[in-house]
CSV table of C-alpha atoms in Angstrom, one decimal:
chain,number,residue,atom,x,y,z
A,1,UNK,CA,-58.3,-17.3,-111.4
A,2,UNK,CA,-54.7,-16.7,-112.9
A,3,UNK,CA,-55.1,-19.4,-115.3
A,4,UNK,CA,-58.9,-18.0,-116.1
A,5,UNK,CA,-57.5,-14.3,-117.2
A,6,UNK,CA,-54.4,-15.8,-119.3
A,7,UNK,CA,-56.9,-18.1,-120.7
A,8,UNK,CA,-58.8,-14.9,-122.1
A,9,UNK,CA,-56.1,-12.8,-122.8
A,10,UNK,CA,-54.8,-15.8,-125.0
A,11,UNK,CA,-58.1,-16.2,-126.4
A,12,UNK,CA,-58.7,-12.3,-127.0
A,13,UNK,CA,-55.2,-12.0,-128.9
A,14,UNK,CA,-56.1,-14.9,-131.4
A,15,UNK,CA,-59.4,-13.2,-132.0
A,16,UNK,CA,-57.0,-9.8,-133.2
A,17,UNK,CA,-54.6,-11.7,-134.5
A,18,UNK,CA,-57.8,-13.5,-136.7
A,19,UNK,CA,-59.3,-10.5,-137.6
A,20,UNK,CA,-56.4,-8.7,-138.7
A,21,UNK,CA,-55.6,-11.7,-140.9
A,22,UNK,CA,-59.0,-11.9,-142.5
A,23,UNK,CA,-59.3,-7.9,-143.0
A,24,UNK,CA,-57.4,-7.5,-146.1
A,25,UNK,CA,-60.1,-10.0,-147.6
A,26,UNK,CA,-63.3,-8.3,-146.7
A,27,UNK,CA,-62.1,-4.8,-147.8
A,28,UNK,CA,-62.1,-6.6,-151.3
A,29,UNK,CA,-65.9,-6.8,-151.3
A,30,UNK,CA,-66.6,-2.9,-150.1
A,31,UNK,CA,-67.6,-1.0,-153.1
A,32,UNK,CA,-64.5,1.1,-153.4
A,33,UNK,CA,-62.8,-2.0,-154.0
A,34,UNK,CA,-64.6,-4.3,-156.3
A,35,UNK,CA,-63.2,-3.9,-159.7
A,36,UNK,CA,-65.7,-2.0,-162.2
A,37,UNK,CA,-67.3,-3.9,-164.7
A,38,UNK,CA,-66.3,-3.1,-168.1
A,39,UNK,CA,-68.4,-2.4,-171.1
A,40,UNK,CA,-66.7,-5.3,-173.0
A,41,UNK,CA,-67.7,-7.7,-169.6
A,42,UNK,CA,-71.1,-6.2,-169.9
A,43,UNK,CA,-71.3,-6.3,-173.2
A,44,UNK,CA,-70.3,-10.3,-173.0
A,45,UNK,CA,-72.8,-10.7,-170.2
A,46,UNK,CA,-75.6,-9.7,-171.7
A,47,UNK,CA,-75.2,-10.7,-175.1
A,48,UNK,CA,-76.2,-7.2,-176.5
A,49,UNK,CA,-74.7,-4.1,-177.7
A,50,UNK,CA,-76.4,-1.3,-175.9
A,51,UNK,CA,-76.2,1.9,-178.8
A,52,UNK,CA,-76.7,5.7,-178.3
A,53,UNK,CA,-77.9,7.5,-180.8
A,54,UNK,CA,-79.3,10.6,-181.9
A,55,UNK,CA,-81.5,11.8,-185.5
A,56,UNK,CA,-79.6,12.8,-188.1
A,57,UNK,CA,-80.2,11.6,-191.6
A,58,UNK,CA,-78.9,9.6,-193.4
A,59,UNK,CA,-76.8,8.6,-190.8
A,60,UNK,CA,-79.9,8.0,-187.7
A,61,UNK,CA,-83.7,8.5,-189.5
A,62,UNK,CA,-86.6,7.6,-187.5
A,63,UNK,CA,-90.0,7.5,-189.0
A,64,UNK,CA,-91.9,10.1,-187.2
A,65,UNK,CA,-95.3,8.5,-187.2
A,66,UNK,CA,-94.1,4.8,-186.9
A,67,UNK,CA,-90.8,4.8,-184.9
A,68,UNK,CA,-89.2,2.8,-187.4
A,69,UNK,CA,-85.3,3.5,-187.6
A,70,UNK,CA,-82.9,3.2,-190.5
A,71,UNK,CA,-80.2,5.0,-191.9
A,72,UNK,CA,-76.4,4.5,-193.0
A,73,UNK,CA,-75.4,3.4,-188.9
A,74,UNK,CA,-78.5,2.2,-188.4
A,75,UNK,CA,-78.1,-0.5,-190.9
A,76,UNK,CA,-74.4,-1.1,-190.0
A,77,UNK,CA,-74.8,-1.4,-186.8
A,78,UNK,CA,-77.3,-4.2,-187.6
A,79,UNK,CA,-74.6,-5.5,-190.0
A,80,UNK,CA,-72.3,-5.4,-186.9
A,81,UNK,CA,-74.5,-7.3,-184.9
A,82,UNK,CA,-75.1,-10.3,-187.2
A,83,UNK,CA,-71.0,-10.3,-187.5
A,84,UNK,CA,-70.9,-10.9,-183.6
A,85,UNK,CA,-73.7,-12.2,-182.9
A,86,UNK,CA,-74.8,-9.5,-180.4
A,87,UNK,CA,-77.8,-8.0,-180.1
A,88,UNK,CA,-78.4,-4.1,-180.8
A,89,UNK,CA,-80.2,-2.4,-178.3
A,90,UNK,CA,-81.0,1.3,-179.0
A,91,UNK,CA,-81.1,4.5,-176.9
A,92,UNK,CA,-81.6,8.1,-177.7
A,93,UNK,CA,-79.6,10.4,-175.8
A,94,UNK,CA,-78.6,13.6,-176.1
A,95,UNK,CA,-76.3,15.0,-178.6
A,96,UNK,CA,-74.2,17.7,-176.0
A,97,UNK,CA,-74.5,14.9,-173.5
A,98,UNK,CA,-73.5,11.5,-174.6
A,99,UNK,CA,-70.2,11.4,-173.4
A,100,UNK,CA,-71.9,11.6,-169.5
A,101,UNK,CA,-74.6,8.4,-170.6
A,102,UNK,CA,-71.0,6.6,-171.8
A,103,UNK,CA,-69.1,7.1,-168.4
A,104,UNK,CA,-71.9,5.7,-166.4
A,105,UNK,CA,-72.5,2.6,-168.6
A,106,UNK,CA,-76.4,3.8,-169.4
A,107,UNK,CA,-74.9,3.1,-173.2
A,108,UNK,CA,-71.9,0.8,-174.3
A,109,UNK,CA,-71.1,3.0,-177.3
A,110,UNK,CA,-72.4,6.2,-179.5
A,111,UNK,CA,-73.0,4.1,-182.5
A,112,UNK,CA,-74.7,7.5,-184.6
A,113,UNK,CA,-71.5,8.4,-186.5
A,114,UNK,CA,-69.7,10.6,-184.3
A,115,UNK,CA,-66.9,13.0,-185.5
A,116,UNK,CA,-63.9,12.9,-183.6
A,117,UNK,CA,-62.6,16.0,-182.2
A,118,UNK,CA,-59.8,16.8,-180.1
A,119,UNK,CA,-62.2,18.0,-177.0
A,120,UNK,CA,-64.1,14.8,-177.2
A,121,UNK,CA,-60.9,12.9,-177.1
A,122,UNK,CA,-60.8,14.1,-173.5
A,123,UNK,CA,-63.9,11.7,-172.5
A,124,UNK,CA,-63.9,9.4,-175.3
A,125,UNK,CA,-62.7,7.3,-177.9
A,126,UNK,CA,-63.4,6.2,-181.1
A,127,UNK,CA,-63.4,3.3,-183.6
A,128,UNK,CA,-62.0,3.8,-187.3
A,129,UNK,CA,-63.9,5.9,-189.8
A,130,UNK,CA,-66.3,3.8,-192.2
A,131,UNK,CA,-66.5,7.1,-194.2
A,132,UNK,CA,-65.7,10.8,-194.1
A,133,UNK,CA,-67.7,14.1,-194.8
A,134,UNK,CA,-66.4,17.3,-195.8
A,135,UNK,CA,-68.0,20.2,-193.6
A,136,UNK,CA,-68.9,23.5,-196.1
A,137,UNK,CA,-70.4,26.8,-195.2
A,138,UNK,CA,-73.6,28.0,-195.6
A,139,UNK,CA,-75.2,31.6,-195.9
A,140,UNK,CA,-78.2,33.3,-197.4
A,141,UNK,CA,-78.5,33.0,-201.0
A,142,UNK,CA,-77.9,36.6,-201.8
A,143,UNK,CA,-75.7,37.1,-199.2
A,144,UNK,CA,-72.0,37.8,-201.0
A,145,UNK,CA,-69.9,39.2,-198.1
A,146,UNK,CA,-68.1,35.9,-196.9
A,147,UNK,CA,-67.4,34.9,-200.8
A,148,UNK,CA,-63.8,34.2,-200.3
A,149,UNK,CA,-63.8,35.9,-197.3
A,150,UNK,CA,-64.5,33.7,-194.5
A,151,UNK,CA,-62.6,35.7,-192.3
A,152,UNK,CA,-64.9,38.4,-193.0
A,153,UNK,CA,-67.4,35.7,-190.3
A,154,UNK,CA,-64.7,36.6,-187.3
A,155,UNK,CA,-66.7,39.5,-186.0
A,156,UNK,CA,-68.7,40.6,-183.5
A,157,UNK,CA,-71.5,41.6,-185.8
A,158,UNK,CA,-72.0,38.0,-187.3
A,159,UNK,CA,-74.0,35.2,-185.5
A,160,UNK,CA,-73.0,31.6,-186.4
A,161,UNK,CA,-76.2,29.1,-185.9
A,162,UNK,CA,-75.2,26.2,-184.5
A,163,UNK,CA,-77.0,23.1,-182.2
A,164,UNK,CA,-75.7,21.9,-178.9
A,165,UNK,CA,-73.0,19.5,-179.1
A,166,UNK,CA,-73.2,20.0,-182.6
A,167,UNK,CA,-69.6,20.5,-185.1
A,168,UNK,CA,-70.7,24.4,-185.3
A,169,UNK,CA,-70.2,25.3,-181.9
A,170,UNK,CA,-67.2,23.7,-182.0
A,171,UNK,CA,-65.6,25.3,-185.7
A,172,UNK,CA,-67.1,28.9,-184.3
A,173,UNK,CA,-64.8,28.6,-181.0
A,174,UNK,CA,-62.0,27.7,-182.6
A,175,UNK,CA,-61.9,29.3,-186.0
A,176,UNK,CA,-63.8,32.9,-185.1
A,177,UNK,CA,-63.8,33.6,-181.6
A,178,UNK,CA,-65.9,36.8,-181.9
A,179,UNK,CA,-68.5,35.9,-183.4
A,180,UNK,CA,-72.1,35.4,-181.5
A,181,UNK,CA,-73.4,31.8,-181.9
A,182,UNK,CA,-76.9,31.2,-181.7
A,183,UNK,CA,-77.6,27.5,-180.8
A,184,UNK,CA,-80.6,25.3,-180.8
A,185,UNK,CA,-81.0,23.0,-178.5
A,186,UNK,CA,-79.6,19.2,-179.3
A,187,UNK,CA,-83.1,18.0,-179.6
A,188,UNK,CA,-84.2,20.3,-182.7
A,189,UNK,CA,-84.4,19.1,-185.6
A,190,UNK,CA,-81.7,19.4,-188.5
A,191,UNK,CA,-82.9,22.0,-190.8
A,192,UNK,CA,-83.8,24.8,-187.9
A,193,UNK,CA,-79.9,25.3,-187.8
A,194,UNK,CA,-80.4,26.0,-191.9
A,195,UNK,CA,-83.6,27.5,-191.3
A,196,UNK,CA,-81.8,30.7,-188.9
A,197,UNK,CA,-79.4,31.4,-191.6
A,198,UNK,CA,-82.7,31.9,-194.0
A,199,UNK,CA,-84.7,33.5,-191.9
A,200,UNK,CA,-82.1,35.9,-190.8
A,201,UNK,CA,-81.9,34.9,-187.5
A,202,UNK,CA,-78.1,34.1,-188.3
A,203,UNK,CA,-75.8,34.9,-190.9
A,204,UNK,CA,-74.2,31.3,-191.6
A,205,UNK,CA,-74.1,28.5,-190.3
A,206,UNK,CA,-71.2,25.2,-191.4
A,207,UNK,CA,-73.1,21.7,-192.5
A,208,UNK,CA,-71.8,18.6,-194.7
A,209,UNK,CA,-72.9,18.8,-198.3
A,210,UNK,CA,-75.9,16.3,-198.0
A,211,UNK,CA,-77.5,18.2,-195.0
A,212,UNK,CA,-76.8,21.6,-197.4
A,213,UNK,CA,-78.2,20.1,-200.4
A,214,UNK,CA,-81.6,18.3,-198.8
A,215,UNK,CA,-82.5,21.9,-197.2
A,216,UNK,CA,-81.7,23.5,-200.5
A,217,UNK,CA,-83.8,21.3,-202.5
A,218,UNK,CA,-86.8,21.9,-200.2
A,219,UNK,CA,-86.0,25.4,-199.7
A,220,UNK,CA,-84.9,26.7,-203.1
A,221,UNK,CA,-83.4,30.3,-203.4
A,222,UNK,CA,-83.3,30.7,-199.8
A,223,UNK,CA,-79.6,29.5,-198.8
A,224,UNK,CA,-76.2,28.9,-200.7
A,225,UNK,CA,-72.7,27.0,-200.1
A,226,UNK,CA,-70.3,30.0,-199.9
A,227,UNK,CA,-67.9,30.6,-202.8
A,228,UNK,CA,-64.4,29.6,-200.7
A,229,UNK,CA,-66.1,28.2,-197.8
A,230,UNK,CA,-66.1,24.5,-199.4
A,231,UNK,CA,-64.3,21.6,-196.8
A,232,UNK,CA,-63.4,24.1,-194.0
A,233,UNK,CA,-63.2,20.5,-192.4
A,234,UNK,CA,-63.4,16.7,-193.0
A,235,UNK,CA,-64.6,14.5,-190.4
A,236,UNK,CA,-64.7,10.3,-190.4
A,237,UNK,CA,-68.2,8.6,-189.3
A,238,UNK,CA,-67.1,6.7,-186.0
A,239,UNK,CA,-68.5,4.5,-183.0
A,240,UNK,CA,-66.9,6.4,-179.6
A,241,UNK,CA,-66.6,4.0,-176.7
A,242,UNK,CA,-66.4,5.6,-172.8
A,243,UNK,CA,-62.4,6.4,-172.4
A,244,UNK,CA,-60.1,3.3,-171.7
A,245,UNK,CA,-62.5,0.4,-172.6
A,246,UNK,CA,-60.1,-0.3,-175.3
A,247,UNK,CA,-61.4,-4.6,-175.2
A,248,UNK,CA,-64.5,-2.9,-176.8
A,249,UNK,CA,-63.0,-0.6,-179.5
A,250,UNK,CA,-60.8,-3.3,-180.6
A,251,UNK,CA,-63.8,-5.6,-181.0
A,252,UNK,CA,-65.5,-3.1,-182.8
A,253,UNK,CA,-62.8,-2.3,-185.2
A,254,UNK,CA,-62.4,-6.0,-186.0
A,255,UNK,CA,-65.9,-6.5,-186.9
A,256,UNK,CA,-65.9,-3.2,-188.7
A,257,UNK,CA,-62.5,-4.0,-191.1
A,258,UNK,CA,-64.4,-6.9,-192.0
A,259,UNK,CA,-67.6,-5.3,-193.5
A,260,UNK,CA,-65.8,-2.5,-195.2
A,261,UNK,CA,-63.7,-5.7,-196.1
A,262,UNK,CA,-66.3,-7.3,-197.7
A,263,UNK,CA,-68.0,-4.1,-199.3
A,264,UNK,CA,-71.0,-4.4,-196.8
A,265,UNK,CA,-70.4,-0.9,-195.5
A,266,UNK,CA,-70.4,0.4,-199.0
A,267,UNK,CA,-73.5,-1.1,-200.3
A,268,UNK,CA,-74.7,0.5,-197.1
A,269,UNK,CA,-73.5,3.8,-198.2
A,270,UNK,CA,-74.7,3.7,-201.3
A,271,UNK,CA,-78.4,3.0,-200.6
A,272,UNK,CA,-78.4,6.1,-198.5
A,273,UNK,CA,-75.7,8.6,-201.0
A,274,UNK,CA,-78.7,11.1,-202.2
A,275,UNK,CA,-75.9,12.9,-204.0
A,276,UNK,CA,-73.5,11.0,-205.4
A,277,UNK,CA,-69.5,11.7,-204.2
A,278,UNK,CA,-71.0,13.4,-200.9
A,279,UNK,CA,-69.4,10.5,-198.7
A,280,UNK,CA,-65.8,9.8,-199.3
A,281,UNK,CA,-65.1,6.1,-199.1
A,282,UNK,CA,-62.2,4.6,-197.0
A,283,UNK,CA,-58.9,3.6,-199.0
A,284,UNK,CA,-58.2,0.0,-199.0
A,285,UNK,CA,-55.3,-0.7,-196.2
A,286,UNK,CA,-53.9,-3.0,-199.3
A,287,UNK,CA,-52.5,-2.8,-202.8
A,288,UNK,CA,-54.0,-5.3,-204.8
A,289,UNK,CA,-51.2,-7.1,-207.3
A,290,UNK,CA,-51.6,-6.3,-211.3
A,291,UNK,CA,-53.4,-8.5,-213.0
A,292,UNK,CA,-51.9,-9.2,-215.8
């Protein structure tokens, strides 16, 4: 009977002694301890790019009746693809909430020429610029009282129109703090932020030159570019990648560098510059020797 219990006490310690050796190695398969996939892996995996992006021409268009999609990142994003031989895939999210569909992997990257700001910096980050846009202010055609007086807009009586997630909201908060914003929703289309500045609705509103110009031409006498409110800001056209996925940025630059490289990205910009000198092109990292 003696020999019986030592048996089993012997037999109960090397079960313990077993399961305290082989522990460490099954808490590596509980969920809190597998390692995350990252976008680069998934990327890799699945031999495709999946893209967020959101209308706004020239930089997203999407033919209303068809579907069909072109436009400046459109077509450099297809350019990107060919380089690494990915596929694109394309999602449209929401502009105030992209940076949410880029934490949770719904999207590998914003590929719809986002403008880097500090606050998105927070959740985000971004590739190089392919080109930059200087942001300009707009009010009512016969409206004269911000003429070289934009701080004349930092008052409770003015209403800024903006869009959700839209550069606006984000020049209004940090440039005049009293005035009332009246934002869209970041599924309206592009001229209704124009269109509340004409209407009355608002009293300006801050837009790049080739949004300005397309809703002037279709909307003559109605709005003007303020006298003095010319490049209150100049943003670069970027891909933003979830925070930290820094094997995906660096990818993306390379491939990037060598179609600006090449002059593919300019061609690009060209077929969709409506005005000519509204997109500033990015300097050449290089000085070319003279020729002589």
């Amino acid at each position: 009977m003696r020999n019986h219990l030592l048996t089993l006490a012997i037999a109960v310690i090397m079960c313990w002694l077993l399961v305290q050796a082989t522990l460490p190695k099954i808490n590596e398969f509980l969920p809190e301890h597998v390692a995350k996939e990252s976008a680069f892996d998934r990327v890799m995996r699945s031999q495709a790019l999946h893209c967020g992006y959101g209308v706004w021409a020239p930089i997203m268009i999407k033919d209303a009746n068809t579907g069909a999609m072109s436009g400046i990142f459109y077509d450099y994003m297809d350019a990107m693809g060919k380089s690494l031989n990915l596929k694109i895939q394309w999602t449209e999210v929401s502009w105030s909430d992209f940076a949410a569909d880029l934490a949770s992997g719904k999207i590998d990257a914003m590929c719809a020429g986002i403008w880097p700001t500090g606050t998105k910096s927070r959740a985000m980050d971004f590739t190089a610029p392919i080109y930059y846009v200087a942001i300009h202010t707009f009010a009512r055609a016969d409206d004269t009282r911000f003429d070289h007086a934009l701080d004349k807009i930092n008052s409770k009586d003015i209403t800024i129109a903006s869009m959700d997630g839209e550069i606006s909201n984000i020049i209004a908060s940090a440039d005049f703090k009293d005035a009332k914003l009246l934002s869209l929703p970041s599924n309206a289309s592009q001229p209704q932020i124009l269109l509340n500045v004409a209407t009355g609705k608002a009293d300006v509103t801050f837009q790049d030159a080739a949004t300005g110009q397309d809703f002037m031409n279709a909307n003559p006498g109605k709005v003007k570019m303020v006298p003095g409110g010319e490049f209150i800001r100049t943003f670069g056209n970027t891909i933003a990648v979830a925070k930290g996925q820094d094997e995906l940025k660096d990818m993306l630059n390379t491939a990037s560098a060598e179609l600006l490289q090449s002059g593919v990205v300019d061609g690009i910009i060209k077929k969709y510059e409506k005005y000519p000198g509204s997109f500033y092109r990015v300097a050449k990292p290089y000085q070319p020797p003279e020729i002589k």
